[in-house]
Each structure stands twice: as structure tokens, then as C-alpha cells.
GROMACS .gro file of C-alpha atoms in nm:
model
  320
    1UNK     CA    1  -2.747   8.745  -5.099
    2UNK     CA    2  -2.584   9.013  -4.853
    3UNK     CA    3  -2.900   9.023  -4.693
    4UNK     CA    4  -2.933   8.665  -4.637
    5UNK     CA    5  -2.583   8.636  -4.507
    6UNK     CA    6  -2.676   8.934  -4.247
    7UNK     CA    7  -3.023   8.755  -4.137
    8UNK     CA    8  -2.811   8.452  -4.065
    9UNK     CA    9  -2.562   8.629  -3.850
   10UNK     CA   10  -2.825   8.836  -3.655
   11UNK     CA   11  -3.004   8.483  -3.582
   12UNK     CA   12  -2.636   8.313  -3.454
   13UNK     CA   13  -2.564   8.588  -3.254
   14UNK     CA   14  -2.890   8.584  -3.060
   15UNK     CA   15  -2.847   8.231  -3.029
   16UNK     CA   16  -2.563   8.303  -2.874
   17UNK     CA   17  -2.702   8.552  -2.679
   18UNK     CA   18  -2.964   8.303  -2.582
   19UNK     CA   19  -2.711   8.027  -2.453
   20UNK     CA   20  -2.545   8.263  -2.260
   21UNK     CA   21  -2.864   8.388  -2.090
   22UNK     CA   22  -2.954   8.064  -1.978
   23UNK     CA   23  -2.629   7.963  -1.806
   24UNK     CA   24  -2.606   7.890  -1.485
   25UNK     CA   25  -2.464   8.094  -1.247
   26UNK     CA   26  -2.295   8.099  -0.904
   27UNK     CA   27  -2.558   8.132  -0.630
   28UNK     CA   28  -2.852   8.091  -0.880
   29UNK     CA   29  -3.140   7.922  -0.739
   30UNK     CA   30  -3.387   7.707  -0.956
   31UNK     CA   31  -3.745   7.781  -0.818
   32UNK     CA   32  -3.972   7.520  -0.730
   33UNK     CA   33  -4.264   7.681  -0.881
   34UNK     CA   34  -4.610   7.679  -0.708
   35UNK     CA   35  -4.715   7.343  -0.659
   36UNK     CA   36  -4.948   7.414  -0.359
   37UNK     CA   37  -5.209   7.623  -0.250
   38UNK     CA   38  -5.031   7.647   0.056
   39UNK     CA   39  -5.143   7.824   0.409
   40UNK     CA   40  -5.113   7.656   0.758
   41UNK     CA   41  -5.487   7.578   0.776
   42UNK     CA   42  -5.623   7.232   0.801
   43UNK     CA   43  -5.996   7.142   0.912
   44UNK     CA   44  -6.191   7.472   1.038
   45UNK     CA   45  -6.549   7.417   1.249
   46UNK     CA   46  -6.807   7.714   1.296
   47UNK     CA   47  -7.128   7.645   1.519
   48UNK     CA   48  -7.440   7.688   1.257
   49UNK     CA   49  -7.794   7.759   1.341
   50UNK     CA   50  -7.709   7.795   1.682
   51UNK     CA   51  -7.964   7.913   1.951
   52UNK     CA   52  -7.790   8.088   2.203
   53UNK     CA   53  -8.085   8.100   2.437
   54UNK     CA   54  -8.279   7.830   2.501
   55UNK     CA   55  -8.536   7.755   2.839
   56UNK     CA   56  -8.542   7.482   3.104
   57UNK     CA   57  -8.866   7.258   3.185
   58UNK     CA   58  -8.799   6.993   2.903
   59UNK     CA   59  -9.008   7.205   2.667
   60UNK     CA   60  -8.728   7.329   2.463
   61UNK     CA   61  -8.556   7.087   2.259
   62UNK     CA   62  -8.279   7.240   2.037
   63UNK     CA   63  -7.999   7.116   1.853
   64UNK     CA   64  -7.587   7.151   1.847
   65UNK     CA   65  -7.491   7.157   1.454
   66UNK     CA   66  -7.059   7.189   1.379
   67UNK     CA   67  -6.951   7.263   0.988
   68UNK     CA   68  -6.679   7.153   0.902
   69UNK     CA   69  -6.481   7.275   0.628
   70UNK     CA   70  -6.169   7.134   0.458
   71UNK     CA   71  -5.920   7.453   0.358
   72UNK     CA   72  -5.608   7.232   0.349
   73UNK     CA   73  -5.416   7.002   0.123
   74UNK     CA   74  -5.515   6.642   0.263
   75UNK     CA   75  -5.827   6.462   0.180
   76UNK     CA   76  -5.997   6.366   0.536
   77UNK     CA   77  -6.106   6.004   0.500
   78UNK     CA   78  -6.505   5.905   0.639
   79UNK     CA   79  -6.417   5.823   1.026
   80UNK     CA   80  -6.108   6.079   1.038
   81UNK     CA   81  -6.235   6.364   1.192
   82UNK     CA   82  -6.423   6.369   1.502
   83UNK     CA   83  -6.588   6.646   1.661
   84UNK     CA   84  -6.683   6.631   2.109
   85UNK     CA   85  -6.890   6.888   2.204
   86UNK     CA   86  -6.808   6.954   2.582
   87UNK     CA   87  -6.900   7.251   2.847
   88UNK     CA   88  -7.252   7.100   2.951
   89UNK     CA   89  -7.339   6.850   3.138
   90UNK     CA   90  -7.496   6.532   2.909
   91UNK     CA   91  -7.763   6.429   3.150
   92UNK     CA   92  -7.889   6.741   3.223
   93UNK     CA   93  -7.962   6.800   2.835
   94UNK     CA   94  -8.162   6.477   2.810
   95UNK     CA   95  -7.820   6.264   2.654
   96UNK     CA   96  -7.581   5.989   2.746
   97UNK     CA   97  -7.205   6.106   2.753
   98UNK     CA   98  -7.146   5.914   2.469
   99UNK     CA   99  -7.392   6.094   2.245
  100UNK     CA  100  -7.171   6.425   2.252
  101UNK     CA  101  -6.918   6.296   2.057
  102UNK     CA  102  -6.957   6.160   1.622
  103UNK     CA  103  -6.766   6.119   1.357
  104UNK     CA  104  -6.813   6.226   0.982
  105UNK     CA  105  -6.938   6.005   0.747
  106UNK     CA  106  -6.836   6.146   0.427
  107UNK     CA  107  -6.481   6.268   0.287
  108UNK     CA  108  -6.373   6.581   0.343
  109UNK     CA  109  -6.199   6.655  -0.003
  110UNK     CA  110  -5.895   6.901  -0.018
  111UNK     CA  111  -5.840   7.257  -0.118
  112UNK     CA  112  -5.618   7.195  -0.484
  113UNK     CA  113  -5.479   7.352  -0.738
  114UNK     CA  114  -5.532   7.269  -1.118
  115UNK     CA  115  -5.295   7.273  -1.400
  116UNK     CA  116  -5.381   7.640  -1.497
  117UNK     CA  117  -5.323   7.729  -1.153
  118UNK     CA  118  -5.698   7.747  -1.075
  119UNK     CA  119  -5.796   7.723  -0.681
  120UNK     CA  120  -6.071   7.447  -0.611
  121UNK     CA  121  -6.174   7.496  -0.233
  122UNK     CA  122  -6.208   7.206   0.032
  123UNK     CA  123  -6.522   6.993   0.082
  124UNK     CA  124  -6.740   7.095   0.339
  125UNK     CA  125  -6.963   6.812   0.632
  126UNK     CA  126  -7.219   6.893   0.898
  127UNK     CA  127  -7.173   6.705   1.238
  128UNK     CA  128  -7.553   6.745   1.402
  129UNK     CA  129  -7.606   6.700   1.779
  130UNK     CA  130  -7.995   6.654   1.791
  131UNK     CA  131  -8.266   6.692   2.023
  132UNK     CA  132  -8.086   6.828   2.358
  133UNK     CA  133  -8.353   6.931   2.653
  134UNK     CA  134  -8.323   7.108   2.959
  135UNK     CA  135  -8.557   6.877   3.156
  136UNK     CA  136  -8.446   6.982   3.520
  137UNK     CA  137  -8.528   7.375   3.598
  138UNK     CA  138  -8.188   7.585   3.689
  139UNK     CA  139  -8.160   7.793   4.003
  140UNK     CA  140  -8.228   8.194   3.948
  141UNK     CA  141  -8.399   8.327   3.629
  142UNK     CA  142  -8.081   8.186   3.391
  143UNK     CA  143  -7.741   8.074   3.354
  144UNK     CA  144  -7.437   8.105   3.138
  145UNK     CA  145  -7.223   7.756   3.028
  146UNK     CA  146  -6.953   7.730   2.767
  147UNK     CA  147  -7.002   7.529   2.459
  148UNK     CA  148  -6.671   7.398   2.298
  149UNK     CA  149  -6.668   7.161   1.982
  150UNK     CA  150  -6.328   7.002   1.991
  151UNK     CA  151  -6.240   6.870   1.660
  152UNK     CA  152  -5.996   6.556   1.622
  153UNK     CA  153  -5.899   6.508   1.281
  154UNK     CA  154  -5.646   6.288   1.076
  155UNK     CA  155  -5.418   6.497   0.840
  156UNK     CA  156  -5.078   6.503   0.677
  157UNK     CA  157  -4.863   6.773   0.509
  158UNK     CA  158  -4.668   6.756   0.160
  159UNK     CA  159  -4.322   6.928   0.072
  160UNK     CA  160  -4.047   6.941  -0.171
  161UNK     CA  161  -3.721   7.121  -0.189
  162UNK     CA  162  -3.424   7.031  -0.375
  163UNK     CA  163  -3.020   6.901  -0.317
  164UNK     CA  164  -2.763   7.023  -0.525
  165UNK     CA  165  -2.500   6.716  -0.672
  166UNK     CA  166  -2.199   6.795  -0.764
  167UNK     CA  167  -1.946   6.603  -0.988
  168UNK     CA  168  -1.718   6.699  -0.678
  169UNK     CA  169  -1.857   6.753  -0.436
  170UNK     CA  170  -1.576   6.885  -0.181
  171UNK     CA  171  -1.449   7.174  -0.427
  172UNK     CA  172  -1.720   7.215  -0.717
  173UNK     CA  173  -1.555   7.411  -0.968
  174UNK     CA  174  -1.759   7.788  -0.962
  175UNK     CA  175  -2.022   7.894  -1.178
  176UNK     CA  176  -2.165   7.542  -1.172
  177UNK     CA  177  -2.551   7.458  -1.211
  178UNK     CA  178  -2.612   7.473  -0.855
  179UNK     CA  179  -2.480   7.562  -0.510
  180UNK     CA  180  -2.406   7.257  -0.223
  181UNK     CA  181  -2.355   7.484   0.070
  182UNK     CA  182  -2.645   7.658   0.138
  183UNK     CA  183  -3.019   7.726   0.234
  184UNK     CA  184  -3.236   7.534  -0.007
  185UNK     CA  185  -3.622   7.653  -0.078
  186UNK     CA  186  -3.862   7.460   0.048
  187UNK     CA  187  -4.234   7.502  -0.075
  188UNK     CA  188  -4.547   7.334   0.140
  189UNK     CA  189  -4.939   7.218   0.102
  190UNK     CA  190  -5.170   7.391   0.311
  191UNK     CA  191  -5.134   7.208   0.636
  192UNK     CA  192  -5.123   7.290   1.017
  193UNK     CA  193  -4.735   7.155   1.044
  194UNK     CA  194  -4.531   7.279   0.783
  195UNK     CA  195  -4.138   7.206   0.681
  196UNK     CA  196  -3.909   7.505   0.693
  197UNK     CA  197  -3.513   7.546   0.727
  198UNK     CA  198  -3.370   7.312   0.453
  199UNK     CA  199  -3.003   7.339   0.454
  200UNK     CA  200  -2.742   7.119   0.300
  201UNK     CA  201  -2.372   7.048   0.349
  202UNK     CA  202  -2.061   6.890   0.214
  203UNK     CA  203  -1.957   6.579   0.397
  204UNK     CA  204  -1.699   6.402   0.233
  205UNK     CA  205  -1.625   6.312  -0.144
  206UNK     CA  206  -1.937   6.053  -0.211
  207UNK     CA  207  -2.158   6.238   0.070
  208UNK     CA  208  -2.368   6.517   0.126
  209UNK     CA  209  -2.605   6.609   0.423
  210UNK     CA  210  -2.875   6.761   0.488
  211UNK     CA  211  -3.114   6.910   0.745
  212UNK     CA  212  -3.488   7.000   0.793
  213UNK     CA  213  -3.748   7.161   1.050
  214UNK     CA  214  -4.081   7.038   1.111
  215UNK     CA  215  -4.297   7.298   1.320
  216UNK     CA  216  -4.653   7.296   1.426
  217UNK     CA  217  -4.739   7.650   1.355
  218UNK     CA  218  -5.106   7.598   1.364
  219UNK     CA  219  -5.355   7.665   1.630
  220UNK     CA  220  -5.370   7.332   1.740
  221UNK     CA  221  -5.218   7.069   1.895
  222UNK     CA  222  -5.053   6.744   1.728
  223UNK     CA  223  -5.109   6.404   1.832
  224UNK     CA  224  -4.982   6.084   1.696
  225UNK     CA  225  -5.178   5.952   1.407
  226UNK     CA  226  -5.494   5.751   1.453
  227UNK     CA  227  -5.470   5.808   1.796
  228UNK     CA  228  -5.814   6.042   1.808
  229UNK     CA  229  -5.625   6.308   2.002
  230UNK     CA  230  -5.597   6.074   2.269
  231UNK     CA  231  -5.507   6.259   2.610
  232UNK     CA  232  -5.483   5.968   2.823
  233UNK     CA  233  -5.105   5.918   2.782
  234UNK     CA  234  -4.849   6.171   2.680
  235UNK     CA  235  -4.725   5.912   2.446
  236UNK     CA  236  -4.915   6.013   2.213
  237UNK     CA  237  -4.887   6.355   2.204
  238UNK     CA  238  -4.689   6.581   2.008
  239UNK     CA  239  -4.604   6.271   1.749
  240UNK     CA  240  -4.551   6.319   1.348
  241UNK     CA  241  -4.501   6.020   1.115
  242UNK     CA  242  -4.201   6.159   0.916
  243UNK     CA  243  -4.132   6.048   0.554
  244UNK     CA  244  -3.843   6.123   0.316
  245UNK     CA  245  -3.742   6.017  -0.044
  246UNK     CA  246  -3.459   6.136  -0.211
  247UNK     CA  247  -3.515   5.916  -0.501
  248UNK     CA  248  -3.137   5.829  -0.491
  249UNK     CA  249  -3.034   5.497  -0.233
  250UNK     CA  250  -2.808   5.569   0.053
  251UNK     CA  251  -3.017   5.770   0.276
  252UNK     CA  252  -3.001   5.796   0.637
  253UNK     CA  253  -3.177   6.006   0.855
  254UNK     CA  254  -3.112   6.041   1.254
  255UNK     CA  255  -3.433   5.872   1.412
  256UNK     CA  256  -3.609   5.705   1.115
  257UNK     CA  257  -3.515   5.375   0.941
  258UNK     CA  258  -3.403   5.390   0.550
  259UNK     CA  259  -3.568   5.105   0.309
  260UNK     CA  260  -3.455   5.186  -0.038
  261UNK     CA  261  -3.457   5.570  -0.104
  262UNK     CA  262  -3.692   5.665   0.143
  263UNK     CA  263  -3.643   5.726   0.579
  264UNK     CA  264  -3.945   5.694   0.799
  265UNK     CA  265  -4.052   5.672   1.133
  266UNK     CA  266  -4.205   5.886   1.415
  267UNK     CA  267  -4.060   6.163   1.540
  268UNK     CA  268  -4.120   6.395   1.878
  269UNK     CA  269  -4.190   6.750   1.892
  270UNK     CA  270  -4.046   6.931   2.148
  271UNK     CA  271  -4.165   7.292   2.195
  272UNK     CA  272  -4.358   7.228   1.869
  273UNK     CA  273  -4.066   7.174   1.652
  274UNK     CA  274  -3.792   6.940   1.558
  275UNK     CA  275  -3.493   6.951   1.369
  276UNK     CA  276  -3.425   6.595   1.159
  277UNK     CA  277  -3.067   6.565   0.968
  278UNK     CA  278  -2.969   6.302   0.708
  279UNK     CA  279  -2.686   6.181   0.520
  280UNK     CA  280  -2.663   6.091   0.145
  281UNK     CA  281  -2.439   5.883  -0.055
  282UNK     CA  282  -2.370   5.990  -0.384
  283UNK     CA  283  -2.205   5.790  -0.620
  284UNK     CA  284  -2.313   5.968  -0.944
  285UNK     CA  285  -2.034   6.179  -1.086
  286UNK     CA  286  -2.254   6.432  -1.259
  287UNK     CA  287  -2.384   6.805  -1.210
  288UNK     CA  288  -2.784   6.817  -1.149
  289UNK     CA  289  -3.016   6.905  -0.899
  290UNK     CA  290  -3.277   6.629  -0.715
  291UNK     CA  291  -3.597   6.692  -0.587
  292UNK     CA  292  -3.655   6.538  -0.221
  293UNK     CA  293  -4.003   6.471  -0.104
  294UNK     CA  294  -4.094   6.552   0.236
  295UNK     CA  295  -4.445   6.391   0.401
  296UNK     CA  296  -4.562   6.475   0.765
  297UNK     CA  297  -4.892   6.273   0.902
  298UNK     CA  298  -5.098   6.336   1.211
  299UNK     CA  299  -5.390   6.386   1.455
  300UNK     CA  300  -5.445   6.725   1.517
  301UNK     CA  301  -5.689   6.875   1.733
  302UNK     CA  302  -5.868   7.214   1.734
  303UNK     CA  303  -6.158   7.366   1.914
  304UNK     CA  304  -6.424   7.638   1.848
  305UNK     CA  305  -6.615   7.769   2.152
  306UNK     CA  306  -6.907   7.974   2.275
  307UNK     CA  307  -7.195   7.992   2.489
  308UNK     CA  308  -7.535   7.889   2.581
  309UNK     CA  309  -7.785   8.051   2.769
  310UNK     CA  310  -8.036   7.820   2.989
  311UNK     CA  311  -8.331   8.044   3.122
  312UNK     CA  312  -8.589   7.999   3.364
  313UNK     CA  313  -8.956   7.909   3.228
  314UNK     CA  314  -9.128   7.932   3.514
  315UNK     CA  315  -9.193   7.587   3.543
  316UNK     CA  316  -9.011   7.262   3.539
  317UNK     CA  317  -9.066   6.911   3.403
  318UNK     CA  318  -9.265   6.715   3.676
  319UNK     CA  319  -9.508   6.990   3.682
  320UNK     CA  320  -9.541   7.022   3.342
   0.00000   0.00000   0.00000
């Protein structure tokens, strides 16, 4: 019997121990986990099979191939990507100016991550440029040109962080669940622009606020979606579609227009970042913290380059 009672106070007092453990305290930050692979990269190209000599006279027919390989988080829809290959002259190579430039066919599926925490890469394409010719013979013995693939693709980027309610919110009583004023972590799928800099404030008795950074810290350059990198107007350039969802109604955000839970709208990046802030009513009167969504979409364009040689064969076409 004693030892039954003593069994039953060793298990109350770890209990206790336990409860105590798992209490919430001032400053503690709740961490979001891993949902994403993560990394800044979206689509990546690499020139395959490439002959980096090839001769004039119409005799040499060779072909331009791009891969294209998916090492982001966003699924690249058949038509989204384009690649323009650039640094020759079409009609010297036996093509029409239109021929340099396709579009995949297929999807390019995303890097993920499953349940157990598993990597699954990206989906990989080929984008083939076939048959090119020197016909017309080049001055000298050979000559040097640049080849550059440009690469045009449709892509968007996936966050979440998390706000801190309070029951009130202009002095929360210490040691609560979770901290208003401060930096909040912010965690990102693998994308070219990312989210970074989440901070939230107290702004009244029902309202907090709250601010974000979008950045293009990739290689690239951003352009606004569907556009196909368009350069002919600087409208279009430097443009992110910008969604947010709080889950809870009252939102506003500076720039973007609020239906239900959720702000939207395009936004401008200036110096390849931009700082977006937004109010929130709250009219709960409880302690807990809520996840925000954060969803960036784009055209961004990158480019892979090198060279091709054209030499002399001694001959050229008509006397062939």
C-alpha cells in the first residue's frame, strides 16, 4: 500500500512538472516548423549537347537544345515558361526570327517535401532549337558570337508567419502565450522573391498591425505576371501580384483591396523590394496565435549564356 501511495505521488508530481514545462513564457516563440524546401531558386536552364564549333558553307547543320529544370516550389504550367535564344543573327543560321523563341509543352512539376520530410526534386523539359546552318561563308578563317537563352517563366512564392492576439491587446498581462510587439518568423518555398521582415504592432484596443518585405533576391528580374517578360513598357516590370489571408475579417493592407479575410492586388518593386503594412481588427477577446498566409506571383526572367564558334570551310554555299 505505501508503495502504491508513493508511485502515485511520483506520477502527480511529474505531471506537475510536465504542466509547468510546457507553459508559456515571455518572449517564447512558437516555431513554424519546416514546411518548405525552401532556397531562392526557381527555373534553372543549362545548354546540352552543345557544339561549340561548328563551320560555314550550309554543310553543317547543328542544333541549340536548353534543359530546363524546376528546383523551386511552384508547378510551371505547359505555355509558362519560355525560352529566346538570342546573340546570332536568325537568317544567317538558315531561320526566321520567330523560330528562336518556344515554349514548353509539358509541366514543370515542383521541388516538395513529403510528410516524413523526404525531398522530391523538380521536373525537368528540353526546349530544342533544330536544324540551324551557316549557309553564307564568314570573313577570315572564324568568328566568335554569344549565345544567350533567356528564359521567361511564370512563378509564384508561398509563406507563412504568425500574429500574436491578445485578450488585451494594449497591456497583455506578462508571461502570456505569445508576444504582440515584435519580429515574427517568417518561413518561405523555394522561390526567386522571398518574404522577410515580419513585424507586428499594437494599434489600439480592437487593432493590431502589421508589416512585411517582399524582395527579389534572385538572379533575375521580375515582371508582372503573364506578361512574358515583356520589355516593351516599363509597366510591366518589376510587378508582384500580392496576396494575404489572415483568416480573421477586418484586414486592410496599404495598396491592395480586402474581400473577406484576404488583401490583394499588385504591387511595385522599387530597388527590388517593397515594404507592404496592414491593419487588423480584432474583436476576439482570447489569447492564441494565427497563422497568416502570404502568396507572391510573377514573370521572372533569367538567362544562361555562352558561345559559338563559326569557322571557315573553305568553301561557301553557291559553290557547293
Amino acid at each position: 500500500m505505501l508503495m502504491r501511495r508513493e508511485v502515485v505521488a511520483i506520477a502527480v508530481i511529474l505531471i506537475m512538472l510536465t504542466a509547468c514545462a510546457g507553459a508559456g513564457k515571455k518572449g517564447e516563440k512558437v516555431d513554424l516548423g519546416a514546411p518548405f524546401v525552401g532556397g531562392t531558386a526557381g527555373l534553372s536552364a543549362e545548354f546540352i549537347d552543345f557544339r561549340k564549333e561548328v563551320f560555314d558553307g550550309g554543310r553543317d547543320p547543328f542544333d541549340i537544345i536548353v534543359k530546363l529544370e524546376n528546383k523551386g516550389e511552384a508547378t510551371v504550367m505547359p505555355g509558362r515558361a519560355r525560352v529566346k535564344i538570342s546573340g546570332i543573327n536568325p537568317a544567317e543560321f538558315g531561320k526566321l526570327e520567330e523560330d528562336m523563341a518556344k515554349s514548353t509543352s509539358e509541366e514543370l512539376l515542383k521541388a516538395s517535401k513529403d510528410p516524413q520530410g523526404n525531398i522530391l526534386t523538380g521536373s525537368q523539359s528540353t526546349i530544342e532549337f533544330t536544324g540551324l546552318n551557316r549557309f553564307s561563308p564568314i570573313a577570315g578563317s572564324q568568328v566568335t558570337f554569344p549565345l544567350r537563352a533567356d528564359v521567361c517563366y511564370t512563378y509564384y512564392t508561398e509563406a507563412v508567419s504568425k500574429l500574436c492576439i491578445r485578450e488585451n491587446l494594449l497591456a497583455p498581462e506578462p508571461g502570456g502565450i505569445c508576444e504582440i510587439n515584435e519580429d515574427k518568423e517568417v518561413k518561405n518555398s523555394g522561390a526567386p522573391v522571398q518574404f522577410g521582415a515580419v513585424k507586428e504592432t499594437s494599434r489600439g484596443k480592437d487593432r493590431i498591425s502589421f508589416s512585411f518585405e517582399i524582395s527579389n533576391v534572385g538572379t533575375g528580374n521580375v515582371f508582372e505576371r503573364g506578361s512574358v517578360c515583356d520589355k516593351s513598357t516599363r509597366a510591366k516590370e518589376s510587378l508582384v501580384y500580392v496576396e494575404v489571408d489572415t483568416g480573421i475579417p477586418g484586414l486592410q493592407c496599404t495598396g491592395l483591396t480586402t474581400s473577406g479575410t484576404k488583401a490583394e492586388g499588385s504591387i511595385k518593386l522599387y530597388e527590388g523590394k517593397k515594404i507592404v503594412t496592414c491593419t487588423q481588427t480584432i474583436t476576439s477577446k482570447a489569447d492564441y496565435e494565427q497563422q497568416i498566409k502570404l502568396r507572391a506571383t510573377y514573370d521572372y526572367e533569367e538567362y544562361k549564356q555562352t558561345q559559338i564558334t563559326v569557322k571557315s570551310s573553305g568553301e561557301s554555299a553557291e559553290t557547293s
